[in-house]
Tab-separated table of C-alpha atoms and ligand atoms in Angstrom:
chain	number	residue	atom	x	y	z
A	1	MET	CA	-0.023	-0.023	-0.121
A	2	SER	CA	1.304	3.568	-0.960
A	3	THR	CA	2.344	5.762	1.973
A	4	GLU	CA	1.429	8.733	-0.079
A	5	THR	CA	-1.983	9.390	1.486
A	6	SER	CA	-1.645	13.150	1.789
A	7	PHE	CA	-0.030	15.969	-0.046
A	8	LEU	CA	0.483	19.661	0.661
A	9	SER	CA	-2.480	21.467	-0.973
A	10	HIS	CA	-1.917	24.945	0.524
A	11	ALA	CA	0.830	26.854	2.044
A	12	ARG	CA	1.307	30.415	2.978
A	13	TYR	CA	3.505	32.091	5.772
A	14	GLY	CA	4.759	35.467	6.891
A	15	LYS	CA	4.632	37.850	9.723
A	16	ASP	CA	1.492	38.858	11.754
A	17	LYS	CA	0.978	41.888	14.119
A	18	VAL	CA	4.057	43.889	12.981
A	19	ARG	CA	3.456	46.991	14.805
A	20	VAL	CA	4.636	50.385	13.295
A	21	LEU	CA	4.159	54.092	13.930
A	22	ARG	CA	5.442	56.288	11.332
A	23	VAL	CA	5.977	60.031	11.737
A	24	VAL	CA	6.169	62.303	8.665
A	25	ARG	CA	7.569	65.728	9.473
A	26	GLU	CA	6.356	68.831	7.522
A	27	GLY	CA	8.135	71.454	9.510
A	28	LYS	CA	6.315	71.796	12.640
A	29	TRP	CA	3.305	69.987	11.333
A	30	HIS	CA	3.635	66.330	12.070
A	31	HIS	CA	1.561	63.445	10.507
A	32	ILE	CA	1.338	59.977	12.073
A	33	VAL	CA	0.042	56.666	11.372
A	34	GLU	CA	-0.092	53.560	13.394
A	35	TYR	CA	-0.424	50.277	11.470
A	36	ASN	CA	-0.737	46.716	12.564
A	37	VAL	CA	0.550	44.749	9.424
A	38	GLN	CA	0.304	41.070	8.425
A	39	ALA	CA	2.467	40.223	5.488
A	40	LEU	CA	2.116	36.575	4.070
A	41	LEU	CA	3.762	34.998	1.205
A	42	GLU	CA	2.991	32.160	-1.224
A	43	GLY	CA	5.242	30.739	-3.821
A	44	ASP	CA	7.848	28.004	-4.473
A	45	ILE	CA	7.978	27.252	-0.834
A	46	GLU	CA	6.589	23.634	-0.778
A	47	THR	CA	9.897	22.112	0.110
A	48	SER	CA	10.268	24.007	3.262
A	49	TYR	CA	7.168	21.911	4.643
A	50	THR	CA	7.749	18.737	2.832
A	51	GLU	CA	11.554	18.444	2.813
A	52	ALA	CA	12.749	20.681	5.786
A	53	ASP	CA	14.302	22.809	3.046
A	54	ASN	CA	14.786	26.274	4.544
A	55	SER	CA	16.736	27.674	1.486
A	56	VAL	CA	13.451	28.753	0.072
A	57	VAL	CA	12.355	30.522	3.270
A	58	VAL	CA	12.420	34.265	3.538
A	59	ALA	CA	12.429	34.436	7.444
A	60	THR	CA	9.449	35.828	8.752
A	61	ASP	CA	11.990	38.154	10.661
A	62	SER	CA	13.158	39.541	7.355
A	63	ILE	CA	9.480	40.089	6.449
A	64	LYS	CA	9.214	42.185	9.543
A	65	ASN	CA	12.427	44.179	8.824
A	66	ILE	CA	11.170	44.724	5.150
A	67	THR	CA	7.806	46.117	6.458
A	68	TYR	CA	9.821	48.549	8.771
A	69	TYR	CA	12.108	49.479	5.739
A	70	ILE	CA	9.098	50.200	3.451
A	71	ALA	CA	7.564	52.207	6.161
A	72	LYS	CA	10.779	54.235	6.095
A	73	ILE	CA	11.268	54.663	2.431
A	74	SER	CA	7.726	54.736	1.043
A	75	PRO	CA	6.305	58.075	-0.170
A	76	HIS	CA	2.906	56.449	0.313
A	77	VAL	CA	3.214	55.401	3.925
A	78	LEU	CA	0.441	57.693	5.141
A	79	ILE	CA	-2.160	55.981	3.016
A	80	PRO	CA	-2.833	52.503	3.992
A	81	GLU	CA	-3.956	51.245	0.472
A	82	ARG	CA	-0.779	52.712	-1.041
A	83	PHE	CA	1.508	51.346	1.650
A	84	ALA	CA	0.218	48.004	1.588
A	85	LEU	CA	0.507	47.717	-2.444
A	86	HIS	CA	4.090	49.027	-1.891
A	87	LEU	CA	5.088	46.620	0.637
A	88	GLY	CA	3.357	43.632	-1.302
A	89	THR	CA	4.927	44.787	-4.678
A	90	HIS	CA	8.408	44.898	-3.143
A	91	LEU	CA	8.125	41.383	-1.512
A	92	VAL	CA	7.293	39.794	-4.902
A	93	SER	CA	9.770	41.785	-6.778
A	94	LYS	CA	12.790	41.190	-4.527
A	95	TYR	CA	12.182	37.323	-4.344
A	96	PRO	CA	11.604	35.819	-7.631
A	97	HIS	CA	10.398	32.389	-6.177
A	98	ILE	CA	7.675	34.324	-4.125
A	99	HIS	CA	4.793	34.677	-6.564
A	100	LYS	CA	2.061	36.277	-4.233
A	101	ALA	CA	1.997	38.350	-1.122
A	102	PHE	CA	-1.079	38.936	1.004
A	103	VAL	CA	-0.732	42.269	2.973
A	104	THR	CA	-3.219	43.323	5.559
A	105	VAL	CA	-3.054	46.686	7.301
A	106	GLU	CA	-5.044	47.782	10.162
A	107	GLN	CA	-4.705	51.450	10.977
A	108	LEU	CA	-5.444	52.613	14.539
A	109	ARG	CA	-7.082	56.128	14.997
A	110	TRP	CA	-4.891	59.032	15.885
A	111	SER	CA	-6.636	62.369	15.387
A	112	ARG	CA	-5.214	65.735	16.113
A	113	ILE	CA	-5.989	67.087	19.623
A	114	PRO	CA	-8.264	70.237	19.334
A	115	VAL	CA	-6.804	73.035	21.351
A	116	VAL	CA	-7.809	76.755	21.724
A	117	GLY	CA	-5.191	78.776	19.961
A	118	GLU	CA	-4.830	82.533	19.412
A	119	GLN	CA	-7.321	82.333	16.555
A	120	GLY	CA	-9.930	80.025	18.516
A	121	PRO	CA	-10.120	76.265	18.326
A	122	GLN	CA	-7.477	74.645	16.109
A	123	GLU	CA	-5.969	71.125	15.630
A	124	HIS	CA	-2.680	70.537	17.331
A	125	PRO	CA	0.302	70.206	15.000
A	126	HIS	CA	2.067	67.262	16.772
A	127	SER	CA	-0.320	66.089	19.676
A	128	PHE	CA	-2.792	63.346	18.893
A	129	ILE	CA	-5.733	61.530	20.536
A	130	ARG	CA	-7.155	57.817	20.033
A	131	ASP	CA	-10.658	59.060	19.374
A	132	GLY	CA	-12.169	55.573	18.666
A	133	GLU	CA	-11.444	52.045	18.744
A	134	ASP	CA	-12.608	51.351	15.211
A	135	LYS	CA	-9.968	50.645	12.499
A	136	ARG	CA	-9.455	51.195	9.041
A	137	ILE	CA	-8.525	47.873	7.333
A	138	VAL	CA	-6.893	47.318	3.901
A	139	LYS	CA	-6.261	44.003	2.477
A	140	VAL	CA	-4.264	43.603	-0.666
A	141	GLU	CA	-3.378	40.539	-2.697
A	142	ILE	CA	-0.389	40.961	-5.055
A	143	ASP	CA	0.072	38.467	-7.747
A	144	ALA	CA	3.273	38.283	-9.761
A	145	SER	CA	2.698	34.839	-11.191
A	146	LYS	CA	1.681	35.810	-14.525
A	147	GLY	CA	4.906	37.428	-15.748
A	148	LYS	CA	5.312	41.180	-16.834
A	149	GLU	CA	2.614	43.053	-14.998
A	150	ILE	CA	1.697	42.608	-11.258
A	151	SER	CA	-1.871	42.289	-10.627
A	152	ALA	CA	-3.454	43.558	-7.310
A	153	SER	CA	-6.766	43.305	-5.756
A	154	VAL	CA	-7.582	45.447	-2.841
A	155	THR	CA	-10.290	45.120	-0.282
A	156	ALA	CA	-10.787	47.975	2.281
A	157	GLY	CA	-13.083	48.892	4.999
A	158	ILE	CA	-13.678	49.362	8.714
A	159	SER	CA	-13.765	47.187	11.632
A	160	ASP	CA	-14.954	47.556	15.283
A	161	LEU	CA	-17.286	50.605	14.719
A	162	LEU	CA	-19.319	50.546	17.829
A	163	VAL	CA	-22.874	52.050	17.605
A	164	LEU	CA	-25.932	52.123	19.501
A	165	LYS	CA	-29.450	53.800	19.070
A	166	THR	CA	-32.260	53.769	21.550
A	167	THR	CA	-35.496	53.766	19.335
A	168	GLU	CA	-36.543	53.580	15.736
A	169	SER	CA	-35.636	49.759	15.586
A	170	ALA	CA	-38.056	46.968	15.644
A	171	PHE	CA	-38.156	43.166	15.155
A	172	THR	CA	-41.553	41.602	14.285
A	173	ASN	CA	-43.165	38.974	11.996
A	174	PHE	CA	-40.207	36.497	12.361
A	175	VAL	CA	-41.044	32.702	12.459
A	176	ARG	CA	-43.036	31.803	15.473
A	177	ASP	CA	-43.144	28.013	16.423
A	178	LYS	CA	-42.359	25.888	19.420
A	179	TYR	CA	-38.810	27.122	19.757
A	180	THR	CA	-39.952	30.814	19.754
A	181	THR	CA	-39.624	32.723	23.062
A	182	LEU	CA	-38.536	36.072	21.586
A	183	LYS	CA	-41.390	38.700	21.930
A	184	GLU	CA	-42.113	40.892	18.923
A	185	VAL	CA	-41.061	44.386	19.543
A	186	ASP	CA	-41.771	47.696	17.936
A	187	ASP	CA	-39.147	49.587	19.801
A	188	ARG	CA	-35.668	48.280	21.067
A	189	ILE	CA	-32.205	49.098	21.472
A	190	LEU	CA	-30.045	48.323	18.591
A	191	SER	CA	-26.463	48.118	18.963
A	192	THR	CA	-23.689	46.578	16.689
A	193	SER	CA	-19.867	46.710	16.223
A	194	ILE	CA	-19.799	47.196	12.568
A	195	ASP	CA	-17.337	45.371	10.251
A	196	LEU	CA	-17.460	46.500	6.782
A	197	SER	CA	-15.464	45.955	3.678
A	198	TYR	CA	-15.736	46.901	-0.013
A	199	THR	CA	-13.843	45.708	-3.029
A	200	PHE	CA	-12.440	47.230	-6.194
A	201	LEU	CA	-11.702	45.820	-9.721
A	202	PRO	CA	-8.195	44.473	-9.790
A	203	ILE	CA	-5.411	46.716	-10.867
A	204	GLU	CA	-2.080	46.282	-12.764
A	205	ILE	CA	0.922	47.544	-11.164
A	206	PRO	CA	4.189	47.735	-13.401
A	207	LYS	CA	6.931	45.289	-12.269
A	208	PRO	CA	9.961	47.059	-10.860
A	209	THR	CA	13.067	46.714	-12.736
A	210	ASP	CA	15.702	44.149	-11.690
A	211	ALA	CA	17.983	47.198	-11.017
A	212	ASP	CA	15.572	48.768	-8.520
A	213	VAL	CA	13.341	46.326	-6.900
A	214	GLU	CA	12.250	49.050	-4.419
A	215	GLN	CA	10.768	51.193	-6.853
A	216	PHE	CA	7.036	51.429	-6.844
A	217	THR	CA	5.145	52.840	-9.764
A	218	ILE	CA	1.775	53.951	-8.235
A	219	PRO	CA	-1.258	52.855	-10.320
A	220	SER	CA	-3.716	55.441	-11.472
A	221	GLU	CA	-6.388	54.118	-9.572
A	222	ILE	CA	-5.001	54.963	-6.203
A	223	ALA	CA	-2.660	57.997	-7.321
A	224	PRO	CA	-2.776	61.008	-5.151
A	225	GLY	CA	-6.324	62.649	-5.885
A	226	SER	CA	-7.923	59.549	-6.808
A	227	VAL	CA	-11.014	58.438	-4.932
A	228	TRP	CA	-10.064	54.828	-3.587
A	229	ASP	CA	-8.053	55.906	-0.483
A	230	THR	CA	-9.740	59.078	0.583
A	231	MET	CA	-13.311	59.590	-0.777
A	232	VAL	CA	-14.470	55.853	-0.740
A	233	PRO	CA	-13.438	55.374	2.965
A	234	GLU	CA	-14.904	58.638	3.958
A	235	ASN	CA	-18.049	57.953	2.177
A	236	ALA	CA	-18.458	54.377	3.443
A	237	ARG	CA	-18.097	55.554	7.162
A	238	LYS	CA	-20.499	58.300	6.754
A	239	VAL	CA	-23.185	56.319	4.894
A	240	THR	CA	-22.769	53.514	7.500
A	241	LEU	CA	-23.196	56.049	10.301
A	242	ASP	CA	-25.965	58.172	8.709
A	243	THR	CA	-27.948	55.027	7.801
A	244	PHE	CA	-27.583	53.387	11.047
A	245	ALA	CA	-28.853	56.678	12.745
A	246	SER	CA	-31.653	57.481	10.369
A	247	ASP	CA	-33.063	54.259	9.283
A	248	ASN	CA	-36.276	53.184	10.882
A	249	SER	CA	-34.844	49.620	11.319
A	250	ALA	CA	-37.181	46.667	10.647
A	251	SER	CA	-34.164	44.428	11.285
A	252	VAL	CA	-30.426	44.270	11.292
A	253	GLN	CA	-30.771	42.488	7.788
A	254	ALA	CA	-32.747	45.310	6.328
A	255	THR	CA	-30.574	48.164	7.697
A	256	LEU	CA	-27.459	46.332	6.424
A	257	TYR	CA	-28.879	46.038	2.851
A	258	ARG	CA	-29.771	49.789	2.968
A	259	MET	CA	-26.263	50.816	3.944
A	260	ALA	CA	-24.637	48.502	1.262
A	261	ARG	CA	-26.704	49.449	-1.552
A	262	LEU	CA	-26.017	53.247	-0.832
A	263	ILE	CA	-22.317	52.655	-0.670
A	264	ILE	CA	-22.482	50.829	-4.243
A	265	ALA	CA	-24.730	53.652	-5.549
A	266	GLN	CA	-22.595	56.532	-4.344
A	267	ASN	CA	-19.138	54.852	-5.316
A	268	ALA	CA	-18.758	53.905	-9.165
A	269	GLN	CA	-15.516	52.220	-8.330
A	270	VAL	CA	-16.906	49.813	-5.512
A	271	GLN	CA	-17.811	46.361	-6.819
A	272	THR	CA	-19.038	44.589	-3.687
A	273	VAL	CA	-19.947	45.627	-0.105
A	274	SER	CA	-19.897	43.259	2.775
A	275	TYR	CA	-21.061	43.819	6.293
A	276	SER	CA	-20.668	41.593	9.373
A	277	LEU	CA	-22.953	42.934	12.147
A	278	PRO	CA	-23.442	41.211	15.659
A	279	ASN	CA	-26.633	42.134	17.076
A	280	LYS	CA	-25.451	43.123	20.579
A	281	HIS	CA	-28.537	42.484	22.715
A	282	TYR	CA	-29.791	44.959	25.528
A	283	ILE	CA	-32.493	43.365	27.653
A	284	PRO	CA	-34.930	45.419	29.563
A	285	VAL	CA	-34.683	44.639	33.249
A	286	ASP	CA	-37.766	43.077	34.603
A	287	MET	CA	-38.526	44.987	37.926
A	288	GLY	CA	-42.255	43.921	38.110
A	289	TYR	CA	-41.503	42.108	41.548
A	290	LEU	CA	-40.719	45.511	42.922
A	291	GLY	CA	-43.883	46.999	41.489
A	292	VAL	CA	-41.681	49.029	39.097
A	293	GLU	CA	-42.754	48.862	35.406
A	294	ASN	CA	-39.693	48.677	33.083
A	295	LEU	CA	-40.811	46.334	30.373
A	296	ILE	CA	-42.902	48.567	27.924
A	297	PRO	CA	-40.356	48.541	24.900
A	298	SER	CA	-40.820	52.278	24.209
A	299	GLN	CA	-40.596	53.198	27.841
A	300	ALA	CA	-38.036	50.753	29.424
A	301	GLU	CA	-35.048	52.746	30.888
A	302	VAL	CA	-32.811	50.175	32.464
A	303	PHE	CA	-31.352	47.621	30.216
A	304	MET	CA	-28.875	44.806	30.854
A	305	PRO	CA	-26.120	44.460	28.163
A	306	ILE	CA	-25.734	40.887	27.108
A	307	ALA	CA	-21.997	40.124	26.030
A	308	ALA	CA	-22.852	36.778	24.700
A	309	PRO	CA	-24.420	35.260	22.699
A	310	SER	CA	-25.043	37.961	20.166
A	311	GLY	CA	-26.739	37.638	16.742
A	312	LEU	CA	-24.583	37.795	13.682
A	313	ILE	CA	-25.887	39.206	10.519
A	314	THR	CA	-23.687	39.269	7.388
A	315	ALA	CA	-24.203	39.853	3.823
A	316	THR	CA	-22.380	40.809	0.550
A	317	ILE	CA	-24.063	43.269	-2.037
A	318	THR	CA	-22.482	43.132	-5.453
A	319	ARG	CA	-22.888	45.606	-8.350
A	320	LYS	CA	-24.821	44.315	-11.219
B	1	URC	O1	-32.697	42.455	13.565
B	1	URC	C1	-32.672	41.193	13.967
B	1	URC	N1	-32.629	40.082	13.206
B	1	URC	C2	-32.570	38.755	13.441
B	1	URC	O2	-32.391	37.889	12.669
B	1	URC	C3	-32.909	38.553	14.742
B	1	URC	N2	-33.074	37.438	15.444
B	1	URC	C4	-33.412	37.838	16.805
B	1	URC	O3	-33.569	36.990	17.732
B	1	URC	N3	-33.460	39.136	17.049
B	1	URC	C5	-33.243	39.636	15.617
B	1	URC	N4	-33.068	41.093	15.352
């Protein structure tokens, strides 16, 4: 009987959670980004698994060092989409046996501290505040397996955008059977931690020359002034928050669908929009035993936040 009962069907490796803060100084005006970077590689690396052959392994420590180096030299470092594309392009260009790079950049929030200056309120030139735990997320897949051009796909979005509304959310008319204990409500608290991502059509990046593998020719789609890395992220965040706030929600599902359709309608470049929305339940506390009314949905005042379980509503909406 053959001992060949299995084979290596998939292999990808690299560094995760590379933390980097980059400062760009423009005189006294400083700009910062803080990123958590994951950079993973695919290519002719099978023998490192199957034959303990480390000669094909770019050490994950080197991948970390390259991440810091590109953060230092990239003129694109302040924009996560461009930084991720530069890093991924460099990884596949520097190492011919590496055919694909998968770079995820998570950007933490740092906004300028508003201070009172001589001319009234103004933003501080070099002091920042973490004004939210939500993150901007960029995922790029860089494919150099097809020769001359490098093709890149970009998915971007937001994670952990925590929101809550105290009315204009209902949930009725759902399946009722012997398993149903949930009451229909025409008024409830709606809270969710929004994960949102959107995709663009793949783009082509010219391959750096052998003489200069660090060179990165920025594709027109994300050149400065293009919409991918400024307008679309701002619009997606604004549409999401506006819709959450103003929609008279029949369900998480219905509100999700509205948000996603609006983003597609307002951003010609966006091909798909996906949301993952946990329904973070807040239960009115029953105080009937004290003779205190707290269960009428539109009048309840004291709620118990439920950490788990939560609902989880997901969907992808695609441009026709
Ligand atoms: O908006 C909701 N969608 C559901 O699918 C659901 N299920 C549930 O118990 N509560 C809710 N709320």
